[in-house]
XYZ file of C-alpha atoms in Angstrom:
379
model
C -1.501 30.175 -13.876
C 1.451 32.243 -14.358
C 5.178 30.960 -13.201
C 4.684 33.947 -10.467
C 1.366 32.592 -9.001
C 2.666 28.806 -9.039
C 3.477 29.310 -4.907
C 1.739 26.971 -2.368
C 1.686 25.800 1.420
C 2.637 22.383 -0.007
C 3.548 20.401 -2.377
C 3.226 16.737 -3.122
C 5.309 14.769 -5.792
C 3.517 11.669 -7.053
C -0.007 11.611 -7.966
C -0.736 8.090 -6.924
C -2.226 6.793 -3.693
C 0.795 7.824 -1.296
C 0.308 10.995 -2.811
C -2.909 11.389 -3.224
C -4.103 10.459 -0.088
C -1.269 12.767 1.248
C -2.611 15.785 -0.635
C -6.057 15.053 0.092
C -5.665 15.235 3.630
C -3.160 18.157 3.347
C -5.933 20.065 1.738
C -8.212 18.620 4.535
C -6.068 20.711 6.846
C -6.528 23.930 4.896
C -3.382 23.963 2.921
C -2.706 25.035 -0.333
C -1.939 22.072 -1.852
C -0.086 21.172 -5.666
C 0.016 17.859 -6.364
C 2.455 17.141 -9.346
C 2.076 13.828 -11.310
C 4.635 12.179 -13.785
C 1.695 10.820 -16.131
C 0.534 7.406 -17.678
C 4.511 6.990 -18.313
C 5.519 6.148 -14.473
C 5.305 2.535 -13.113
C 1.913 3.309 -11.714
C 2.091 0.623 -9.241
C -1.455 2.541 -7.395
C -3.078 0.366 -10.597
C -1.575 -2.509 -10.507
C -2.098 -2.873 -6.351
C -4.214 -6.267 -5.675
C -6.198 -4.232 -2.998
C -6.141 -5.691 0.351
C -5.919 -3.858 3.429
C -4.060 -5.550 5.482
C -3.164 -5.924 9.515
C -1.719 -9.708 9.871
C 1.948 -10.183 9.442
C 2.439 -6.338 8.834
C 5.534 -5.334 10.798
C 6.638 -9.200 11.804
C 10.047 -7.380 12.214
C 8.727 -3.867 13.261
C 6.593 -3.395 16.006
C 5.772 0.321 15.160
C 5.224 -0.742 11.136
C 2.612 -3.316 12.598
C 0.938 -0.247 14.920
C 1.065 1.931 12.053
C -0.938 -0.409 9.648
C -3.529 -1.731 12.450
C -3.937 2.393 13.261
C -4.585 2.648 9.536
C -7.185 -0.111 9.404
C -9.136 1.363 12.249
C -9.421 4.942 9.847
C -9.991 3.207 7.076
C -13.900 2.861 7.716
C -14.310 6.596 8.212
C -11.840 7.391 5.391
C -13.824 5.467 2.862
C -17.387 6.924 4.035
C -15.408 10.598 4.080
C -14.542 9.637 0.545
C -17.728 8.334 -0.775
C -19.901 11.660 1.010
C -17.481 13.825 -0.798
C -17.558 12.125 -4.597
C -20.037 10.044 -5.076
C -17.350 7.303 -5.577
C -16.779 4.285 -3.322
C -13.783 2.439 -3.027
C -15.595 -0.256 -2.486
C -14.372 -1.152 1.070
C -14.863 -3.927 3.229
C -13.515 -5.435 6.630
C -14.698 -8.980 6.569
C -11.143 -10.205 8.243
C -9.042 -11.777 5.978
C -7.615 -15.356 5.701
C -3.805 -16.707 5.682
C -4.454 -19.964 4.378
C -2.397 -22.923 6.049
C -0.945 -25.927 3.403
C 1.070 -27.573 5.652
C 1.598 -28.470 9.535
C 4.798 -26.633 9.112
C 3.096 -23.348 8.138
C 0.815 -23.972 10.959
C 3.600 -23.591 13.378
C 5.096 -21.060 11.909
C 1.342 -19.204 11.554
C 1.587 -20.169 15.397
C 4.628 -19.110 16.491
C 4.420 -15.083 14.698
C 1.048 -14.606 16.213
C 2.312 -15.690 19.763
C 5.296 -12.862 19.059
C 2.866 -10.015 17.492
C 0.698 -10.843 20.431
C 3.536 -10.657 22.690
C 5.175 -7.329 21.617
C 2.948 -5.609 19.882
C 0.487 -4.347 22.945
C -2.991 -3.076 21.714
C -3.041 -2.410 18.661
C -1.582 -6.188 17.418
C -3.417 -7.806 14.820
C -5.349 -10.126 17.222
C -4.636 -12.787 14.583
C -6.506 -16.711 15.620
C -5.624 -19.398 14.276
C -8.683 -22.161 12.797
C -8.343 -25.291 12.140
C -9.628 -26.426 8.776
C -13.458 -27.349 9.868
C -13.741 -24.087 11.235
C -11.924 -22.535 7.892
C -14.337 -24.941 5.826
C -17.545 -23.076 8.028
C -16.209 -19.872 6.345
C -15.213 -20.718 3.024
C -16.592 -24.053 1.608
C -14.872 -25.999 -0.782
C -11.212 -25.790 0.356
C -8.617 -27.687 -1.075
C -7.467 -31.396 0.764
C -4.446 -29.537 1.763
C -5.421 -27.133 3.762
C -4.873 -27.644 7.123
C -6.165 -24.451 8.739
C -5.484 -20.534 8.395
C -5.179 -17.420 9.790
C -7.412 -15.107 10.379
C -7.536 -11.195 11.329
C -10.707 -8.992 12.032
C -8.606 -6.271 11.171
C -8.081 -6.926 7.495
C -10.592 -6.201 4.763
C -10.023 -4.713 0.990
C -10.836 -2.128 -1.177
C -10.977 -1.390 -4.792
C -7.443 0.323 -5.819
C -9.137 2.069 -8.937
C -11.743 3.712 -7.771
C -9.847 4.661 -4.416
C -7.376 6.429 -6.689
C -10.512 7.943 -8.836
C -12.461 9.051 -5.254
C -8.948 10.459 -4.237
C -8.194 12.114 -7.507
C -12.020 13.905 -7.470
C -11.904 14.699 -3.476
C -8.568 16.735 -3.624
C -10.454 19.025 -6.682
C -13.621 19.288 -4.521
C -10.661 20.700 -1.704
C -8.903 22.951 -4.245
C -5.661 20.918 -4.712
C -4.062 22.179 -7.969
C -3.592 19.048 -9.926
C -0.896 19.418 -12.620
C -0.472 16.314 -15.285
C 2.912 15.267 -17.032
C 4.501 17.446 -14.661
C 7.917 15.249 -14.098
C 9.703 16.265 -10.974
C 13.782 16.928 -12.160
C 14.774 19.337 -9.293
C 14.394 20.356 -6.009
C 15.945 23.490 -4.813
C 16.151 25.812 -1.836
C 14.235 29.055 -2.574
C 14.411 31.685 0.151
C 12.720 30.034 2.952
C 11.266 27.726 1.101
C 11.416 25.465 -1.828
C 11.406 25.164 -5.627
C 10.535 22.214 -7.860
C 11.370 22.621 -11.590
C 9.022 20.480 -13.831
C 8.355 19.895 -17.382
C 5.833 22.296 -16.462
C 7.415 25.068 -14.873
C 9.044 25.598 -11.458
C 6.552 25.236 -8.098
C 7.237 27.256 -5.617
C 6.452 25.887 -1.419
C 7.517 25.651 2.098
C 6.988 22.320 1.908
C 7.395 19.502 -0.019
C 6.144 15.811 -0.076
C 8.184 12.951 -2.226
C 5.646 10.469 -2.457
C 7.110 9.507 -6.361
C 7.285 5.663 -5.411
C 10.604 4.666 -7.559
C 10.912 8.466 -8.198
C 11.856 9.183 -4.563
C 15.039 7.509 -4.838
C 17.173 10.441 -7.264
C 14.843 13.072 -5.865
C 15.655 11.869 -2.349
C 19.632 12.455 -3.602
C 18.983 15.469 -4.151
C 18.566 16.943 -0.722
C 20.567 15.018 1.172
C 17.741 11.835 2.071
C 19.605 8.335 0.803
C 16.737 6.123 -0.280
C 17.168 2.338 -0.729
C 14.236 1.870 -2.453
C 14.609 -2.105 -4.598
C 11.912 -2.809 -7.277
C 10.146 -6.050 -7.142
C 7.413 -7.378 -10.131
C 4.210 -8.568 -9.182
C 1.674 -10.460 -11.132
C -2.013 -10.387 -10.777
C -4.211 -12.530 -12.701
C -8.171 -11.729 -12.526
C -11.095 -14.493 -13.923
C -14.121 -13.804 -15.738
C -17.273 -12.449 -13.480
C -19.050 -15.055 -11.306
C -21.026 -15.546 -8.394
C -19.998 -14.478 -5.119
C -18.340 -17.447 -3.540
C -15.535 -15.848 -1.152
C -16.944 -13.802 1.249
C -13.346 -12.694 2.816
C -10.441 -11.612 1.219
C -7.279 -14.715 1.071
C -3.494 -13.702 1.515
C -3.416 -14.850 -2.896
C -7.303 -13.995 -3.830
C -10.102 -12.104 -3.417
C -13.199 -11.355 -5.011
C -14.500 -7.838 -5.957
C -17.442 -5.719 -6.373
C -18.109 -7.030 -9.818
C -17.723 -10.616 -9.460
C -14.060 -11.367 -10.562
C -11.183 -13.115 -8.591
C -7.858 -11.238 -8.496
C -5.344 -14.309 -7.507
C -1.722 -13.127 -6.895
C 1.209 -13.123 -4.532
C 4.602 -13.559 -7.215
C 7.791 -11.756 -6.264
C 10.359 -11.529 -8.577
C 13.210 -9.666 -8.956
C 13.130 -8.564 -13.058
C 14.242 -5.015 -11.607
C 11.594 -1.876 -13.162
C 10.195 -4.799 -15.738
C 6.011 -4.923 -16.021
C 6.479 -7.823 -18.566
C 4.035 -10.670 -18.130
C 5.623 -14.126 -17.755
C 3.457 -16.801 -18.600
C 5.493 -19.382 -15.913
C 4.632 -17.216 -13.227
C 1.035 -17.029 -13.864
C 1.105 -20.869 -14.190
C 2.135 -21.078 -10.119
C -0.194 -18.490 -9.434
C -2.658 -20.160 -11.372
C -1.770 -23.304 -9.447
C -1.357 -22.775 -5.838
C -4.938 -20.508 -6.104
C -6.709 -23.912 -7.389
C -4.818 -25.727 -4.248
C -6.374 -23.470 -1.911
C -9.965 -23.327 -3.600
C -10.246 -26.321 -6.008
C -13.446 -24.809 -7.809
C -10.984 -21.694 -9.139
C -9.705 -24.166 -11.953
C -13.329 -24.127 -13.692
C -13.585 -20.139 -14.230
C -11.296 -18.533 -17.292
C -8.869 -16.064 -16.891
C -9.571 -12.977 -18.663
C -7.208 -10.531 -17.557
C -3.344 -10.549 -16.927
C -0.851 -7.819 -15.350
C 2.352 -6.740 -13.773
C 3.577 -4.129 -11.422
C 6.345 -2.994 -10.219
C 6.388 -2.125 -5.983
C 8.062 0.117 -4.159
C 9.947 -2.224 -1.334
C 12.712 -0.933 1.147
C 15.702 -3.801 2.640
C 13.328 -4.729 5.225
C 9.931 -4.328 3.806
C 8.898 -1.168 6.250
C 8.187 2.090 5.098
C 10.391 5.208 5.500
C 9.537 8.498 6.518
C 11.703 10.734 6.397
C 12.869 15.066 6.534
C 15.820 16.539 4.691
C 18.512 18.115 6.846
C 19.678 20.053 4.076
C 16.543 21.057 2.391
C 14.342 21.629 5.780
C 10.244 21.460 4.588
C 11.222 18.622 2.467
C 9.719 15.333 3.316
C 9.961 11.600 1.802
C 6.961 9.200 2.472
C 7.976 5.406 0.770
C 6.248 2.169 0.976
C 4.291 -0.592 -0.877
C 1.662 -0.291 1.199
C -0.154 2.395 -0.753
C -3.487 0.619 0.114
C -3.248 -0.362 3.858
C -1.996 2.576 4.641
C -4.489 5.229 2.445
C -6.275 6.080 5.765
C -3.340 6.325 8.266
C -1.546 8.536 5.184
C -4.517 10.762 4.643
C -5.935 10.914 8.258
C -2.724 10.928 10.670
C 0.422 11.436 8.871
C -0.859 14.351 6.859
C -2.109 16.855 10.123
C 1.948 16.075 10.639
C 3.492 17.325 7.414
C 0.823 20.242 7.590
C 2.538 21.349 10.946
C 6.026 20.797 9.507
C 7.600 18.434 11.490
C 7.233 14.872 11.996
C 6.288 12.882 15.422
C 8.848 11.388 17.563
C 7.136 8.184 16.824
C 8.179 8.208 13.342
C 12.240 8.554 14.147
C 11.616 4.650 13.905
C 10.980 4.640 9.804
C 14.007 6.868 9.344
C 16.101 5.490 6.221
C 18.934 6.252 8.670
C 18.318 2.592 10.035
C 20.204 1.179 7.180
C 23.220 3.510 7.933
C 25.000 0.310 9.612
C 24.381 -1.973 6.500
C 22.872 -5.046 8.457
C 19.616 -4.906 6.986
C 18.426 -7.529 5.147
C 15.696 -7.988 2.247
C 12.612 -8.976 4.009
C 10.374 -11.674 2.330
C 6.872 -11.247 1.408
């Protein structure tokens, strides 16, 4: 392809699973879709994700970010089948509900208390979060640690497999005729007629539209045409066991078990800025608080250790957002590249093909942090 030929309807920064899904159901649309990825040198947080999608305690401080991820768990179904019929590759999805287990009667009443104000403000599409008490969690899940007192529990939530989500993505936008283009590092974003331009290390792309879905990448890009991005990086670390009989039948807030038989236990947050370094101390609480939930977890080996780096905004909500300056040019931002896969792919994307975002969305502009009141959310 020539630098004269490089011209599309849209295209899409970031080749992981904001972007891919993005693409994907860009191309869905009919659009002429280029979707530009850094390579195996960015953060790649899309494979270091633990996989759960998840409806309870999404948007405790945001009534349209907990909407927005219960609309997204009610597409996921069809999104994965969609998926599946189109590659031959599952991600491996399923919407069990998903567990918040309880240590203490002080989490219990703070468990309590957030589902009474979801429930409250949140209308239909709340989580519909119960709480159990620990027989009822022991009916479910057998072989619970002495300190649990009870959980919580969503129909809503399920999980998937990040890796072959991002594989089924990857294959599905080349069966829709997205031009995939490797190593191609955005460095500038220009205006170009009526459209725009994006210089690369491999050659300038040429759109009325683009999508920054770059993760950390979205932040100087963002500069660029006017869209101020507080985007903070916080390390995560996942630790998976060897392969064993299935024993959890439900993804846990800190563990679940996949397809092939291992346990992914997680749930760290630490603030080592763009570091993927593995910290042995951190593992060790992982380590421990999984065997306080589900004693039996201390007889399987660990076989397999990571870090990752999210994508997290001051209060944990995602940011959508269009460029003033640079009209066509659109920001999508959030750790939630899992959850929100089907709401990205199936409802956001008909959006950005039309060029313009919904009113609903005015709620996830960045220019909430304009006043400076915001505060780091916890996780």
């Amino acid at each position: 392809m020539t630098v004269s030929e490089k011209v599309f309807d849209t295209i899409v920064v970031g080749g992981g699973l904001v972007g891919s899904a993005i693409a994907w159901g860009l191309a869905r649309e009919g659009e002429k879709v280029a979707l530009l990825d850094e390579g195996d040198i960015a953060l790649r947080a899309s494979r270091g994700n633990f996989g759960l999608v998840w409806v309870q305690s999404k948007g405790k401080n945001m009534p349209e970010y907990a909407r927005w991820s219960r609309r997204s768990a009610d597409l996921w179904s069809g999104f994965a089948e969609e998926l599946k019929e189109a590659t031959g590759v599952s991600p491996d999805y399923h919407k069990p509900g998903g567990l918040h287990l309880l240590l203490s009667e002080e989490e219990r009443e703070e468990a309590k208390a957030l589902n009474k104000r979801m429930s409250n403000y949140y209308g239909e599409l709340s989580p519909d979060t119960v709480l159990m008490d620990r027989k009822q969690v022991e009916e479910i899940l057998p072989g619970i640690g002495p300190e649990v007192v009870g959980a919580s529990w969503s129909p809503h939530d399920g999980h998937a497999s990040p890796l072959n989500l991002l594989r089924a993505l990857h294959m599905a936008n080349a069966a829709r005729g997205t031009h995939y283009v490797a190593e191609a590092n955005a460095r500038k974003i220009t205006r170009d007629g009526s459209g725009n331009a994006v210089e690369t290390d491999k050659g300038t792309f040429r759109a009325a539209k683009v999508i920054l879905a770059a993760g950390h990448g979205n932040k100087p890009l963002g500069a660029q045409v006017g869209l101020n991005l507080p985007l903070i990086p916080e390390k995560g670390q996942i630790l998976v066991t060897e392969r064993t009989k299935p024993f959890i039948p439900m993804p846990l807030h800190v563990m679940r078990q996949t397809e092939e038989g291992t346990v992914l236990l997680g749930d760290s947050h630490e603030d080592t800025g763009y570091s993927t370094e593995s910290v042995t101390s951190v593992f060790t609480d992982i380590a421990r608080y999984a065997v306080r939930c589900l004693p039996k977890l201390a007889k399987l080996r660990i076989v397999r250790t990571w870090g990752a780096v999210r994508v997290l905004t001051p209060d944990g909500s995602p940011i959508y957002d269009q460029s003033e300056t640079h009209p066509g040019v659109f920001s999508v931002n959030c750790h939630s590249g899992v959850t929100l896969a089907g709401a990205h792919a199936l409802a956001l994307a008909p959006q950005l093909a039309a060029g313009k975002l919904d009113p609903e969305f005015d709620a996830f502009s960045s220019r909430r942090f304009d006043n400076g009141t915001v505060h780091i959310a916890a996780h």
